Coordinates of C-alpha atoms in Angstrom, one line a residue:
M23 CA -112.4 -31.6 67.0
A24 CA -112.4 -30.6 63.6
K25 CA -115.1 -31.4 61.5
R26 CA -114.6 -34.6 59.6
N27 CA -115.5 -35.0 55.9
T28 CA -117.0 -39.2 55.5
Y29 CA -116.7 -41.2 52.7
N30 CA -120.1 -40.5 51.7
E31 CA -119.3 -36.7 51.7
D32 CA -117.9 -34.8 48.4
E33 CA -114.8 -32.7 49.0
S34 CA -115.4 -29.4 48.0
L35 CA -112.1 -27.2 46.7
T36 CA -111.1 -24.3 48.6
T37 CA -109.5 -22.7 45.7
H38 CA -110.3 -22.5 41.8
F39 CA -108.0 -23.9 39.7
N40 CA -105.5 -21.8 37.8
W41 CA -104.2 -23.1 34.6
H42 CA -100.6 -21.2 35.3
D43 CA -100.5 -24.0 37.9
Y44 CA -99.3 -25.9 35.1
A45 CA -96.3 -24.1 34.8
R46 CA -95.8 -25.9 38.5
L47 CA -95.4 -28.9 36.7
G48 CA -92.0 -27.7 34.9
H49 CA -90.5 -28.2 38.5
Y50 CA -90.5 -32.2 37.8
L51 CA -89.3 -31.8 33.9
R52 CA -86.3 -29.9 35.1
P53 CA -83.9 -32.3 36.3
Y54 CA -84.4 -34.2 33.2
R55 CA -84.3 -31.4 30.5
W56 CA -81.3 -32.7 28.9
R57 CA -82.6 -36.3 28.4
L58 CA -85.4 -34.4 27.2
L59 CA -83.9 -32.3 24.5
L60 CA -82.2 -35.7 23.5
V61 CA -85.6 -37.1 22.9
L62 CA -86.8 -34.0 21.1
F63 CA -83.8 -34.1 18.7
T64 CA -84.8 -37.9 18.3
I65 CA -88.5 -36.9 17.9
V66 CA -87.4 -34.1 14.9
I67 CA -85.1 -37.0 13.1
G68 CA -88.1 -39.4 13.2
N69 CA -90.5 -37.3 12.2
I70 CA -88.4 -36.0 9.0
A71 CA -87.9 -39.9 8.1
V72 CA -91.4 -40.5 8.4
V73 CA -92.8 -37.4 6.2
L74 CA -90.1 -38.1 3.5
G75 CA -92.2 -41.0 2.1
P76 CA -95.1 -39.1 0.5
F77 CA -92.2 -37.0 -1.0
L78 CA -90.4 -39.8 -2.1
M79 CA -93.3 -41.0 -3.7
K80 CA -94.0 -37.8 -5.5
V81 CA -90.8 -37.9 -7.2
A82 CA -91.2 -41.6 -8.5
I83 CA -94.9 -40.6 -9.9
D84 CA -94.0 -37.5 -11.5
T85 CA -90.2 -37.8 -12.5
A86 CA -88.8 -41.3 -12.2
I87 CA -91.4 -43.7 -13.4
P88 CA -92.5 -41.7 -16.4
N89 CA -88.9 -41.1 -17.7
R90 CA -88.3 -44.8 -16.6
D91 CA -84.8 -43.6 -14.6
M92 CA -84.4 -47.0 -12.7
A93 CA -81.3 -45.4 -11.1
L94 CA -83.6 -42.9 -9.7
I95 CA -86.0 -45.3 -8.7
W96 CA -83.5 -47.7 -6.9
T97 CA -82.1 -44.5 -5.2
L98 CA -85.4 -43.2 -3.9
S99 CA -85.9 -47.0 -2.6
G100 CA -82.8 -46.9 -0.8
I101 CA -83.6 -43.5 0.7
F102 CA -87.2 -45.0 1.8
L103 CA -85.6 -47.9 3.4
A104 CA -83.2 -46.0 5.2
S105 CA -85.6 -43.1 6.6
L106 CA -88.0 -46.5 7.9
C107 CA -84.9 -47.8 9.9
I108 CA -84.4 -44.2 11.3
A109 CA -88.1 -43.7 11.9
F110 CA -88.2 -47.6 13.9
T111 CA -84.7 -46.7 15.9
C112 CA -86.2 -43.1 16.8
F113 CA -89.3 -44.4 17.6
R114 CA -88.0 -47.3 19.8
Y115 CA -85.6 -45.1 21.6
R116 CA -88.4 -42.4 22.4
I117 CA -90.7 -45.0 24.1
W118 CA -87.4 -46.5 26.1
A119 CA -86.5 -42.9 26.9
I120 CA -89.9 -41.7 28.0
T121 CA -90.7 -44.5 30.1
E122 CA -88.0 -44.1 31.9
I123 CA -88.4 -40.4 32.4
G124 CA -92.2 -41.2 33.6
Q125 CA -91.2 -43.5 36.3
N126 CA -88.9 -41.0 37.7
L127 CA -91.3 -38.2 37.4
L128 CA -93.7 -40.4 39.4
I129 CA -91.1 -41.1 42.1
D130 CA -90.1 -37.7 42.4
M131 CA -93.8 -36.3 42.7
R132 CA -95.4 -39.0 45.2
T133 CA -92.0 -38.2 47.2
D134 CA -92.7 -34.5 47.5
L135 CA -96.5 -35.1 48.1
F136 CA -95.8 -37.6 50.7
T137 CA -93.1 -35.9 52.1
H138 CA -95.6 -32.7 52.4
L139 CA -98.0 -35.1 54.7
Q140 CA -95.3 -35.8 57.0
E141 CA -95.5 -32.0 57.8
L142 CA -99.1 -31.8 58.0
P143 CA -100.5 -31.2 61.6
F144 CA -102.9 -34.1 63.4
A145 CA -106.0 -31.7 62.2
Y146 CA -105.4 -32.2 58.6
F147 CA -105.4 -36.1 59.2
D148 CA -108.4 -35.8 61.7
S149 CA -110.6 -34.0 59.2
R150 CA -111.0 -36.4 56.9
P151 CA -110.8 -40.0 55.8
H152 CA -107.5 -41.8 55.0
G153 CA -108.8 -43.6 52.1
K154 CA -109.0 -40.1 50.6
I155 CA -105.6 -39.0 51.2
L156 CA -104.2 -42.5 50.1
I157 CA -106.3 -42.1 46.8
R158 CA -104.0 -39.0 45.9
V159 CA -100.4 -40.3 46.6
V160 CA -101.2 -43.4 44.6
N161 CA -104.0 -43.3 42.0
Y162 CA -104.0 -39.3 41.1
I163 CA -100.1 -39.4 40.9
N164 CA -100.4 -42.5 38.4
T165 CA -102.7 -40.7 36.3
L166 CA -100.2 -37.6 36.0
S167 CA -97.3 -39.6 35.6
D168 CA -98.2 -40.7 32.1
L169 CA -99.5 -37.2 31.4
L170 CA -96.2 -35.3 32.4
A171 CA -94.0 -37.9 30.6
N172 CA -95.2 -39.7 28.0
G173 CA -98.4 -37.3 27.1
L174 CA -96.3 -34.3 27.0
V175 CA -93.3 -35.4 25.2
N176 CA -95.9 -37.0 22.6
L177 CA -97.6 -33.7 22.3
I178 CA -94.3 -32.1 21.4
S179 CA -93.8 -35.1 19.0
D180 CA -96.8 -34.4 17.5
I181 CA -96.6 -30.2 17.4
I182 CA -93.2 -30.9 15.6
S183 CA -94.8 -33.8 12.8
V184 CA -97.3 -31.0 12.5
I185 CA -95.3 -28.6 11.3
V186 CA -92.7 -30.6 9.4
T187 CA -95.9 -32.0 7.4
L188 CA -97.1 -28.2 7.0
I189 CA -93.6 -27.1 5.7
F190 CA -93.5 -30.2 3.3
M191 CA -97.5 -29.4 2.4
F192 CA -96.6 -26.1 1.5
T193 CA -93.7 -26.5 -0.7
I194 CA -95.4 -28.9 -2.6
S195 CA -98.7 -27.0 -3.0
W196 CA -99.6 -24.1 -0.9
R197 CA -103.2 -23.8 -2.4
L198 CA -103.8 -27.1 -1.3
T199 CA -102.8 -26.6 2.1
L200 CA -104.7 -23.8 2.6
D201 CA -107.9 -25.8 1.8
S202 CA -107.0 -28.6 4.1
L203 CA -107.1 -26.2 6.9
V204 CA -110.4 -24.7 6.1
L205 CA -112.0 -26.8 9.0
I206 CA -109.6 -26.4 11.8
P207 CA -112.0 -23.5 13.0
I208 CA -114.5 -26.1 13.5
L209 CA -112.4 -28.4 15.6
I210 CA -111.4 -25.3 18.0
L211 CA -114.7 -24.6 18.4
W212 CA -116.0 -28.0 19.0
A213 CA -113.0 -28.5 21.9
Y214 CA -113.9 -25.2 23.4
V215 CA -117.8 -26.2 24.0
I216 CA -116.9 -29.4 25.7
Q217 CA -113.7 -28.9 27.8
K218 CA -116.0 -26.9 30.6
K219 CA -118.4 -29.8 30.8
Q220 CA -115.7 -32.2 30.7
R221 CA -113.5 -30.7 33.4
R222 CA -116.4 -30.5 35.7
A223 CA -117.4 -34.4 34.9
F224 CA -114.3 -35.6 36.2
R225 CA -114.2 -33.2 39.4
Q226 CA -117.0 -35.2 39.9
L227 CA -115.7 -38.4 39.0
S228 CA -112.4 -37.8 41.3
N229 CA -115.0 -36.9 44.3
K230 CA -116.9 -40.3 43.6
Q231 CA -113.8 -42.3 43.3
S232 CA -112.4 -40.9 46.6
N233 CA -115.6 -41.7 48.4
L234 CA -115.1 -45.1 47.1
N235 CA -111.4 -45.7 48.2
A236 CA -112.3 -44.2 51.6
Y237 CA -115.2 -46.4 51.9
I238 CA -113.0 -49.6 51.2
H239 CA -110.3 -48.4 53.5
E240 CA -112.5 -47.7 56.5
S241 CA -114.4 -51.0 55.9
I242 CA -111.2 -52.9 56.1
A243 CA -110.0 -51.2 59.1
G244 CA -113.1 -51.9 60.8
I245 CA -114.0 -55.8 59.6
K246 CA -113.6 -57.7 63.4
V247 CA -116.3 -54.9 64.2
T248 CA -118.4 -55.8 61.0
Q249 CA -118.4 -59.2 61.4
G250 CA -118.5 -59.1 65.1
F251 CA -122.3 -57.8 64.7
A252 CA -122.9 -59.4 61.9
Q253 CA -123.3 -56.6 59.8
E254 CA -121.6 -58.0 56.6
Q255 CA -125.0 -57.5 54.2
S256 CA -125.1 -53.7 55.5
T257 CA -122.0 -53.0 54.5
I258 CA -122.1 -54.5 51.1
Q259 CA -125.1 -52.5 50.8
H260 CA -123.2 -49.2 51.7
F261 CA -120.7 -50.6 49.3
D262 CA -122.8 -51.2 46.3
Q263 CA -124.3 -47.5 46.3
V264 CA -121.0 -45.7 46.9
A265 CA -119.8 -48.1 43.7
D266 CA -122.6 -47.0 41.7
D267 CA -122.1 -43.8 42.3
N268 CA -118.5 -44.1 41.1
R269 CA -120.1 -46.0 38.0
D270 CA -122.5 -43.3 37.2
A271 CA -119.8 -40.3 37.6
Y272 CA -117.4 -42.7 35.4
M273 CA -120.1 -43.1 32.7
Q274 CA -121.0 -39.7 32.5
A275 CA -117.4 -38.2 32.5
V276 CA -116.4 -40.5 29.7
K277 CA -119.7 -39.9 27.6
I278 CA -118.4 -36.2 27.7
Q279 CA -114.6 -37.2 27.1
Y280 CA -115.1 -38.7 23.9
A281 CA -117.3 -36.6 22.3
L282 CA -114.2 -34.8 21.2
S283 CA -112.2 -37.8 19.2
P284 CA -115.5 -38.5 16.5
G285 CA -115.5 -34.8 16.3
V286 CA -111.6 -34.8 14.7
Q287 CA -112.1 -38.0 13.1
N288 CA -115.3 -36.7 10.9
I289 CA -113.2 -33.3 10.6
S290 CA -110.3 -35.4 9.4
T291 CA -112.5 -37.5 6.9
M292 CA -114.1 -34.3 5.4
T293 CA -110.9 -32.5 4.9
T294 CA -109.5 -35.6 2.9
A295 CA -112.8 -35.4 0.9
L296 CA -112.4 -31.8 0.2
I297 CA -108.8 -32.2 -1.2
Y298 CA -110.0 -35.2 -3.4
F299 CA -112.9 -32.8 -5.0
I300 CA -110.5 -30.1 -5.0
G301 CA -107.3 -32.0 -6.4
I302 CA -109.6 -34.1 -9.1
Q303 CA -110.8 -30.6 -10.7
Q304 CA -107.6 -29.7 -11.1
L305 CA -105.6 -32.7 -11.8
G306 CA -103.5 -32.0 -15.1
V307 CA -103.8 -28.2 -14.7
V308 CA -102.5 -27.2 -11.5
V309 CA -102.2 -30.5 -9.5
S310 CA -100.2 -33.6 -10.8
T311 CA -101.0 -37.3 -10.2
G312 CA -98.1 -37.5 -8.0
T313 CA -98.8 -34.1 -5.9
L314 CA -102.2 -35.3 -5.3
I315 CA -100.9 -38.5 -4.2
A316 CA -98.4 -36.9 -1.9
F317 CA -100.9 -34.6 -0.6
I318 CA -103.4 -37.3 0.3
G319 CA -100.7 -39.2 2.3
Y320 CA -99.4 -35.7 4.0
I321 CA -103.3 -35.2 4.7
N322 CA -103.0 -38.5 7.0
N323 CA -99.5 -37.2 8.4
F324 CA -101.5 -34.1 9.3
W325 CA -104.4 -35.3 10.9
N326 CA -103.3 -38.0 12.6
P327 CA -100.9 -35.9 15.0
V328 CA -104.1 -33.3 15.2
I329 CA -105.8 -36.3 16.4
N330 CA -103.3 -37.3 18.8
I331 CA -103.3 -33.6 20.3
G332 CA -106.9 -33.7 20.5
N333 CA -106.8 -36.7 22.6
F334 CA -103.5 -35.2 24.5
Y335 CA -106.0 -32.1 25.2
N336 CA -108.6 -34.7 26.5
D337 CA -106.6 -36.0 28.9
L338 CA -105.2 -32.9 30.2
I339 CA -108.9 -32.1 31.1
T340 CA -109.4 -35.1 32.9
A341 CA -106.1 -34.8 34.5
T342 CA -106.8 -31.3 35.7
A343 CA -109.2 -32.6 38.1
Y344 CA -106.8 -35.1 39.8
L345 CA -104.4 -32.3 39.7
E346 CA -106.2 -29.9 41.6
R347 CA -106.4 -32.2 44.5
I348 CA -102.9 -32.8 44.4
F349 CA -102.0 -29.2 44.5
E350 CA -104.7 -28.8 47.1
T351 CA -102.9 -31.0 49.1
M352 CA -99.3 -29.6 48.7
D353 CA -100.7 -26.1 48.8
E354 CA -101.9 -27.1 52.9
R355 CA -99.6 -25.1 55.1
P356 CA -98.5 -27.2 58.1
Q357 CA -100.3 -25.0 61.0
I358 CA -97.1 -26.6 63.4
Q359 CA -93.9 -25.3 61.6
D360 CA -90.8 -23.8 62.8
A361 CA -90.9 -20.1 63.2
P362 CA -88.4 -18.1 61.0
D363 CA -86.1 -17.2 63.6
A364 CA -86.8 -20.9 65.5
F365 CA -83.3 -22.0 67.3
A366 CA -82.6 -25.9 68.7
L367 CA -83.7 -26.6 72.1
P368 CA -80.7 -27.0 74.0
P369 CA -80.5 -30.1 76.3
I370 CA -83.4 -29.7 78.9
K371 CA -83.9 -30.3 82.7
G372 CA -87.7 -30.2 82.3
D373 CA -89.1 -27.6 84.1
V374 CA -92.4 -27.2 82.3
R375 CA -94.8 -24.2 82.8
F376 CA -98.4 -23.3 81.1
N377 CA -99.1 -20.1 81.5
N378 CA -102.9 -19.2 80.8
V379 CA -103.4 -21.7 78.2
S380 CA -106.3 -21.7 76.1
F381 CA -106.8 -24.0 72.9
R382 CA -109.9 -24.8 70.4
Y383 CA -109.6 -27.2 67.6
D384 CA -111.7 -24.8 65.3
D385 CA -111.3 -21.6 64.9
E386 CA -114.8 -20.8 65.3
G387 CA -115.5 -23.8 67.5
P388 CA -115.8 -23.7 71.4
L389 CA -112.8 -23.7 73.7
T390 CA -111.5 -27.4 74.5
L391 CA -109.0 -26.1 77.2
S392 CA -109.6 -22.6 79.1
D393 CA -107.0 -20.8 81.1
V394 CA -104.9 -23.6 82.0
S395 CA -102.1 -22.9 84.5
F396 CA -99.9 -25.3 86.0
H397 CA -96.1 -25.6 87.0
A398 CA -94.1 -28.9 86.7
Q399 CA -90.7 -28.7 88.1
A400 CA -87.8 -30.9 86.6
G401 CA -88.1 -34.5 87.5
E402 CA -91.8 -34.3 88.8
T403 CA -94.3 -36.8 87.7
I404 CA -97.5 -35.3 86.8
A405 CA -100.7 -37.4 86.9
L406 CA -103.7 -35.7 84.5
V407 CA -107.2 -37.4 85.8
G408 CA -110.7 -36.8 84.7
P409 CA -113.2 -37.8 82.5
T410 CA -113.3 -38.8 79.1
G411 CA -113.4 -35.6 77.0
A412 CA -112.1 -33.4 79.8
G413 CA -109.0 -32.4 77.8
K414 CA -106.1 -34.3 79.2
T415 CA -104.8 -35.4 76.0
T416 CA -105.2 -32.3 74.5
I417 CA -102.9 -31.0 77.5
I418 CA -99.5 -33.4 76.4
N419 CA -100.5 -33.2 72.6
L420 CA -100.0 -29.1 73.2
L421 CA -97.0 -30.1 75.1
S422 CA -95.6 -31.8 72.1
R423 CA -96.6 -29.1 69.8
F424 CA -98.9 -31.6 67.9
Y425 CA -101.5 -28.8 68.1
N426 CA -100.5 -24.5 68.7
V427 CA -102.3 -23.1 71.5
T428 CA -104.8 -20.7 70.9
A429 CA -103.5 -18.4 73.8
G430 CA -101.3 -18.4 76.2
T431 CA -97.6 -20.1 76.5
I432 CA -96.2 -23.1 77.4
T433 CA -92.2 -22.9 78.3
I434 CA -89.8 -25.7 79.1
D435 CA -87.0 -24.4 81.2
N436 CA -88.3 -20.8 80.8
I437 CA -87.9 -21.2 76.9
N438 CA -91.4 -20.7 74.8
L439 CA -92.3 -23.5 72.6
Q440 CA -93.2 -21.7 69.9
Q441 CA -89.5 -20.4 69.3
V442 CA -87.8 -23.6 69.1
T443 CA -87.6 -25.9 66.4
L444 CA -90.0 -29.4 66.3
D445 CA -87.3 -31.3 66.0
S446 CA -85.1 -30.5 68.8
L447 CA -88.3 -30.3 70.8
R448 CA -89.4 -33.7 70.1
Q449 CA -86.5 -35.4 70.0
Q450 CA -86.1 -34.5 73.7
M451 CA -89.8 -36.2 74.1
G452 CA -91.0 -39.4 74.6
V453 CA -94.5 -39.6 73.9
M454 CA -96.9 -42.7 74.1
Q455 CA -99.8 -42.2 72.6
Q456 CA -103.3 -43.6 73.9
D457 CA -103.7 -45.3 70.6
T458 CA -101.1 -47.7 70.3
F459 CA -99.5 -48.1 66.8
L460 CA -97.0 -50.9 65.7
F461 CA -95.4 -50.8 62.3
S462 CA -95.3 -54.2 60.3
G463 CA -91.7 -55.5 60.7
T464 CA -89.6 -57.2 63.7
I465 CA -90.3 -56.8 67.0
M466 CA -86.7 -55.6 67.6
D467 CA -87.4 -53.1 64.9
N468 CA -90.6 -51.6 66.3
I469 CA -88.9 -51.1 69.7
R470 CA -85.7 -49.7 68.1
Y471 CA -87.7 -47.0 66.2
G472 CA -87.7 -45.0 69.5
R473 CA -83.9 -44.6 68.7
L474 CA -82.3 -46.2 65.8
D475 CA -78.9 -46.2 66.2
A476 CA -79.5 -48.3 69.6
T477 CA -77.8 -51.7 69.9
D478 CA -79.7 -54.9 70.2
D479 CA -78.6 -55.3 73.9
E480 CA -80.3 -51.9 74.3
V481 CA -83.3 -52.6 72.6
Q482 CA -83.6 -56.1 74.8
Q483 CA -82.9 -53.9 78.1
A484 CA -85.8 -51.1 77.3
A485 CA -88.1 -54.3 76.8
K486 CA -86.7 -56.0 80.2
I487 CA -87.6 -52.8 82.0
A488 CA -91.1 -52.6 80.5
H489 CA -91.6 -56.4 81.2
A490 CA -92.1 -57.1 77.5
D491 CA -89.0 -59.3 77.3
D492 CA -90.6 -62.6 78.8
F493 CA -93.4 -62.5 76.3
I494 CA -91.1 -61.7 73.5
R495 CA -88.7 -64.3 74.1
S496 CA -92.1 -66.7 74.4
L497 CA -92.2 -66.3 70.6
P498 CA -90.9 -68.7 68.1
S499 CA -88.7 -66.6 66.5
G500 CA -88.3 -64.1 69.9
Y501 CA -87.2 -60.4 69.1
Q502 CA -87.1 -61.5 65.1
S503 CA -90.6 -62.3 64.9
M504 CA -92.7 -60.5 62.6
I505 CA -95.8 -58.0 63.3
Q506 CA -98.4 -58.1 61.1
E507 CA -99.9 -54.8 59.9
H508 CA -101.1 -52.7 63.4
G509 CA -99.6 -55.4 65.3
D510 CA -102.9 -57.5 65.3
S511 CA -101.1 -60.8 66.0
L512 CA -100.3 -59.5 69.5
S513 CA -102.9 -58.9 72.5
A514 CA -103.8 -55.2 73.4
G515 CA -101.5 -55.6 76.2
Q516 CA -98.5 -57.0 74.3
R517 CA -98.8 -54.1 72.0
Q518 CA -99.0 -51.4 74.5
L519 CA -95.6 -53.0 76.3
L520 CA -94.1 -52.9 73.1
A521 CA -94.7 -49.5 72.8
F522 CA -93.8 -48.6 76.5
A523 CA -90.5 -50.1 75.6
R524 CA -90.0 -48.1 72.1
V525 CA -90.5 -44.7 74.5
L526 CA -87.9 -46.2 77.1
L527 CA -85.5 -46.6 74.3
A528 CA -85.4 -43.2 73.4
D529 CA -84.5 -42.3 77.1
P530 CA -86.6 -39.1 76.9
R531 CA -86.3 -35.9 79.3
I532 CA -89.6 -35.4 79.3
L533 CA -92.0 -38.6 79.7
I534 CA -95.6 -38.8 78.2
L535 CA -97.6 -41.6 79.1
D536 CA -101.2 -41.3 77.6
E537 CA -103.2 -44.5 79.2
A538 CA -99.8 -46.3 79.0
T539 CA -101.3 -49.3 81.4
A540 CA -105.0 -49.1 79.9
A541 CA -104.8 -52.7 78.5
I542 CA -102.6 -54.5 80.9
D543 CA -104.0 -56.9 83.2
T544 CA -103.5 -56.3 86.8
K545 CA -100.6 -59.0 87.3
T546 CA -98.4 -57.2 84.5
E547 CA -99.1 -53.8 85.5
A548 CA -97.9 -54.7 89.0
L549 CA -94.5 -55.7 87.1
L550 CA -94.5 -52.8 85.0
Q551 CA -95.0 -50.0 87.8
A552 CA -91.8 -51.4 89.4
G553 CA -90.3 -50.7 86.0
L554 CA -92.0 -47.1 86.2
N555 CA -90.9 -46.3 89.5
E556 CA -87.1 -46.7 88.3
L557 CA -87.9 -45.1 84.9
L558 CA -89.7 -41.9 86.3
K559 CA -86.7 -40.9 88.5
G560 CA -84.5 -37.8 87.3
R561 CA -86.9 -37.2 84.2
T562 CA -90.3 -35.0 84.1
S563 CA -93.3 -37.2 83.5
F564 CA -97.0 -36.4 82.6
I565 CA -99.2 -39.4 83.0
V566 CA -102.7 -39.7 81.6
A567 CA -104.7 -42.4 83.6
H568 CA -108.1 -43.8 84.4
R569 CA -106.8 -46.4 86.9
L570 CA -106.3 -43.8 89.9
S571 CA -104.6 -46.5 91.6
T572 CA -101.3 -46.4 89.2
I573 CA -100.7 -42.5 90.0
Q574 CA -101.0 -42.3 93.8
H575 CA -97.5 -41.7 94.2
A576 CA -97.4 -38.8 91.7
D577 CA -95.6 -35.5 92.7
Q578 CA -99.1 -33.3 91.6
I579 CA -102.4 -35.1 90.4
L580 CA -104.0 -32.6 88.1
V581 CA -108.0 -32.9 88.0
V582 CA -109.1 -32.0 84.2
N583 CA -113.1 -31.3 83.9
H584 CA -114.5 -29.3 81.2
G585 CA -110.9 -28.2 79.9
Q586 CA -110.1 -26.5 83.0
I587 CA -107.9 -27.8 85.9
V588 CA -110.4 -28.1 88.9
E589 CA -108.2 -29.5 91.4
A590 CA -104.3 -30.2 92.0
G591 CA -102.0 -31.6 94.6
R592 CA -101.0 -34.9 96.1
H593 CA -103.3 -38.2 96.3
E594 CA -103.3 -37.6 100.2
Q595 CA -104.4 -34.0 99.8
L596 CA -107.0 -34.4 97.1
M597 CA -108.6 -37.2 99.1
A598 CA -108.8 -34.9 102.0
Q599 CA -110.8 -32.2 100.2
H600 CA -113.4 -34.9 99.4
G601 CA -114.1 -33.2 95.8
E602 CA -114.0 -34.6 92.3
Y603 CA -110.8 -36.7 92.6
Y604 CA -112.3 -38.3 96.0
Q605 CA -115.6 -38.8 94.2
L606 CA -113.6 -40.5 91.1
Y607 CA -111.3 -42.5 93.3
E608 CA -114.3 -43.7 95.4
S609 CA -116.2 -44.9 92.4
Q610 CA -113.3 -46.8 90.8
Y611 CA -112.8 -48.2 94.2
Q612 CA -116.3 -49.6 94.8
M613 CA -116.4 -50.9 91.3
L614 CA -113.5 -52.8 91.8
Q615 CA -114.8 -54.3 95.5
A616 CA -118.3 -55.1 93.2
Q617 CA -116.0 -56.9 90.7
D618 CA -114.0 -59.1 93.5

C-alpha cells in the first residue's frame, strides 16, 4: 500500500505556490461579473458621496461663512445630507450583494473540490487521513470564500476610494498631497519584510490545523476501540499535544500577521502630524483654514482605505497557505480515468481474462501481484482463496479498475479495460467490498443505492433473495427504518445482508463478493447460500472467501499466495493434489471440529 501520512505528520507541498495561480480564482468570479460591475458602480457613487463631505466643509469655511451667505450654507447642508443618504444606501446594497455573491462562490468552489474528490483513485484516500481531506473542503474553503467575495470587492472599493480621494486632494492642494505621500515607501518596505515570514507561519499553521482535524476525526471513528481498551486518558494526552502544537503555530502566525497593522497606523498618524506641521506653517499664506481642515479630513479618508488594503494584503498572505492546499488537491490528477479515445463498453457476456498482470501500489514499491493469468468464462463462478495479504482483494480491485495494472492486460469479452469508459464498465459490475459501508438514511434508500430507479417491490425482492427481508420487517419501521452513520445501529451480519441486497438489486453481469459472508452466522449463511446459488446462475462471479465451505461448488478456485496464483482447479481436484488448498481446508475443518 502507499505510504500513509498520519495525524502527527506535517504535509509537505509537492510544488511551490505561484502567485499567478491567483488568476485561477477569476474562474469563480466570472459568472457574477455583471453583478460585480453593478456593485463596483455602487461603490464609485458611494465613495464620491463620502468624499464630498470635506470639500463641502472647505467651501463653507472659506466662502459661505465669511460672506454670511445663508442660501449657500443651506444648499451645502442639503447636498451634504443627500450625500449621506446616498452613501448609506450604496453601502447597504454593497453588503447585501457581496454576501450573496460570497455564498455562491463558496458553493461553486466547494462543489468543484468535492466533485474532483469523487474522481480521485483509492490510492489518494489510502495515503492520508480523511480528516486532512475534510478540512480542505470545509474550513479552507470558508476562509477563501470571504477573501474572494467580501475581501476582493472591498479591496476594489478601497482602491477606488483612494483614487477619488487623491483626485480631490490634488484639486485642493497638490503640494500638501505630495507631502502626505512621502511616508508611503516606508509602508511598502515594511509590508515586504513581513510577508515572507507571514506566509511561512500560516503554512505551518495549516499543517497543525490539518493534523488536529485528522486526529479528532480518527478519534471519533475509533471511539469504541478507545473505550473498549480504557484508553481515554491516553487519547486525551495525544489530543492535548496536537492541540498545543496548533495553538503555538496559531500564536506565532498571529504575532507576525498583526505586525503590519500597527505599522500602517503609526505611519498614518505621522502623516497627519506632518500635514498639521506643514499646514500651520503655511496657514494664511499658501493654505487657507478651510483647505487645512478639508485636507485633514481627506487624510483620514485616504489612510483608512490604505489600512484596509494592508489588512487585505494580510488576509491574502494568510489565505495563500490554505489556497495552496486546495489547489494541490484540485491539481491531483486522477490516475484512474478514461483514455482520450475511450468508448462505452457494450453489454457484456462476462468472459474475463487476466493476461500476465502485475501490480504495485507505489512506483518504487514491491510487486503486490506478479504475472497473474487466468481465464473466467462467461457465467462461471471464480473463488479466490489464500492467506491474508496474498493479493485476492487486489485482483478484484483491478478488475473493477479501482487501480490500473502495472503490467499486463485485463479483458472482458476480449475488450481491454483500459480502452473503455469507467462508468460503462462499473455499471455492469456489482461490487460488495470487504468493508461494508451504509449511508445515513432509510434501509429502503440504502438498498436502492444499487439502482436508483428501482421500485419498492424490486428493493424488497432483492432483500428477500439476500434473506434480509425477515430482519428488516422485524424492525419498528420496516424498510423505512433509519440507519445511523455507518449503520452502527445494526449488527455486522445485518449490515452485510443489506449490502448484499444492494448488489443484487443492481443485477450486474459480473458480480464481485469480497468476504460477503464473513460476519454472517452459520444459520444465516445457510439461508444465504440458497439465494446465492440462484443469483450466480448466468453471470460471471468472483468470490473472495476465507470460509472454504462456501465456495466448494465454484467452477474454479484460485489459490493466491505472495501475489501469484499457486493452484487452480475445482474443489475435488485441489483436494486431491494435497497442496496449499488442501492444507487450508483441513486446517479450517479441524478448527471447526475443535469448536464443536
